[in-house]
Structure formats: C-alpha cells, structure tokens
C-alpha cells in the first residue's frame, strides 16, 4: 500500500488491497497506542486544517487526538468560522490553505466541494463526511468488524434504514470491495441510487461480494453477522421530512425482531449519534410530536451485549490516524 500524497475522498477511489492495508494499519496503530509506544515522530511538525461546515463529535475529536498523538498541529474551523462558500470559493480557499497546511480535512454538504478542494489544494485532502459519502467511518467500521469476527470477506452485513445517503452508499461500496455480502434492507424508496448499485455489482463480480436490495426484514436479516443502521434524517436535511421518514422507515427499525433472524452472535453497529432513547433534545421533540421513544434502533438493542458501537466510535480515532499517516507520513 503506497498512499503517500493521495487524497481520501470516497471509497470508490481505493483498491481492496489499499482498504485492507488501511484497516491493518489502524489495528497496528491501536496496538501501539494501547502499549504506550510513542507515535509522536510519525507526523512531527506537520500542520493540519480541520474544516467543519456541519457539526461533529467523533470525527473532529478523532482528527485532533490522532494529530496530537503523531506530533502534528491542528487548526479547527467551525461551521461559522471561515469565509468558505460565503465570501470565498472552495478553489480559492484550497489554494490559500494549501500554502499553509500539510493536509486538510473537510466535512460539508456536496461531494463535489471536497473534490474541488482536493483539486486545488496541492496537499492531501480527507473527506470527513459529505452528503454522499463518509469514507473515514468505513475504515473504522471494517476495523471493528475484523476485531470482532477475525475477518471481513464473507461477512453478511445488513444495512437498515436510509440506505441512499452517505452511510448506506459508502458501506455498500466498501462491502463490495472487500468481498462481503451486503444487504440494504429497507423501503425501496431508500435503496441506494441505481448507478451506484450497478457499479457495486460490477465490483462484486471481481471480489466475490454480493449485493442484495430487499424490503423483507425476515429475508434481509436472515443469518446476518452485522446489522447496521444510521439516523433517519441526516445533517442538512429539512425538519419537514421527519414525519414521512418515521412512517416509511419504522418497519426497518433495528430491534429484537430483526435480530431474531440473524446469527446467534450477530453484532449491532451504528456510526452514531443515535436516537435510541429520550436523552436528546431532538429525541424529546420527536417523542412529543409522534409519541415514539426511539427511532432507528431500540434502546434494548443499543444497550445490549450485541452492540459494538463504542468500540466502533473509539476506532474512528485509530483509523483516522492511519489515513493521515498513510497519506502524509513515511509508514514503516
Ligand atoms: N460518526 C460520526 O461521523 O460522528 P460525528 O458526526 O460526531 O463526527
Ligand atoms: N447520515 C448521518 C451520518 C452522521 C455521522 C448524517 O449525515 O448526519
């Protein structure tokens, strides 16, 4: 795997070897951190810009901690703290930041923005989430599956809920690349876009993966190793869609019934944040309006032994470290 100087924008850009290489590097970096080995020389003296046009807990903290551990410095630009888009184009911003920083993380709306940033920056650009994709989350998710199952190839991975947004898209591509059995189990209105499904089917022919789209929960979840979900309304979508989403996606909530069809040791995953109880402002508002006390996953499943969501969240940091080290450092 030689990714030095490359951008990290979407999973379609990477070979199975490169993705597996990043997963294995993440696992190595996690072991090093747990054993107390210093990683401060890996990116010593590098400067990194973190641009967030949407809010974040995991991604921002992962980039910051990963950079600090590896000896790099960060500047955080919050959703209101820069001129981007409002007074200055992406192309101009990229050319300014590229003169000062060695690498740039960008979280925003359209994928074309992060692609434009990469085109003009002259330094590696990492996609910290767009409407269309969430590639750093993929390395953490695959790393977490490998830790729990010892392998990726042949894993039956079921995604329930909104499968046509960043998480569903990226997971389908990643599973296709890694020879996994991907199932989008949801209302057909929320299946990933046709062109992407066709692309993944082509990739699957090479890797031995399978791609299945179904609206039948029993068939979709049958013998699953992993059941995954995400919020039903993503950042940047209007509040007006909540009612429709709740109606259309409630049959695809991850709950005890979904797991009754899965393998006995099946695991629950979620990129987080999750609406599994009433301890959030939005969760409470939805409860008051629609009378439900959880959404994409029940609290019972979220809090169960099956749930590996906090391993997954921790692994965001180790895997983002791997992405930055591989594209900016000299991996040895
Ligand atoms: N999973 C994820 O990207 O979380 P944040 O939005 O908190 O960064
Ligand atoms: N689909 C979610 C993912 C959050 C990590 C969103 O875009 O808000």
CSV table of C-alpha atoms and ligand atoms in Angstrom, one decimal, residues 55-60 107 129 134 137 235 271-273 316, ligand 1:
chain,number,residue,atom,x,y,z
A,55,UNK,CA,-21.2,19.7,13.4
A,56,UNK,CA,-19.2,16.7,14.7
A,57,UNK,CA,-18.2,15.0,17.9
A,58,UNK,CA,-16.3,11.8,16.8
A,59,UNK,CA,-14.7,13.0,13.6
A,60,UNK,CA,-13.4,16.3,14.9
A,107,UNK,CA,-16.8,18.0,6.3
A,129,UNK,CA,-18.3,13.4,5.6
A,134,UNK,CA,-18.3,9.1,4.8
A,137,UNK,CA,-16.1,6.0,9.0
A,235,UNK,CA,-27.5,16.7,8.9
A,271,UNK,CA,-21.9,5.3,13.1
A,272,UNK,CA,-23.5,7.4,15.9
A,273,UNK,CA,-25.0,9.7,17.0
A,316,UNK,CA,-12.6,6.3,14.5
B,1,LIG,N1,-20.0,9.1,13.1
B,1,LIG,C1,-19.6,10.4,13.0
B,1,LIG,O1,-19.1,10.9,12.0
B,1,LIG,O2,-19.9,11.2,14.1
B,1,LIG,P1,-19.7,12.8,14.3
B,1,LIG,O3,-20.8,13.4,13.4
B,1,LIG,O4,-19.9,13.0,15.7
B,1,LIG,O5,-18.4,13.2,13.8
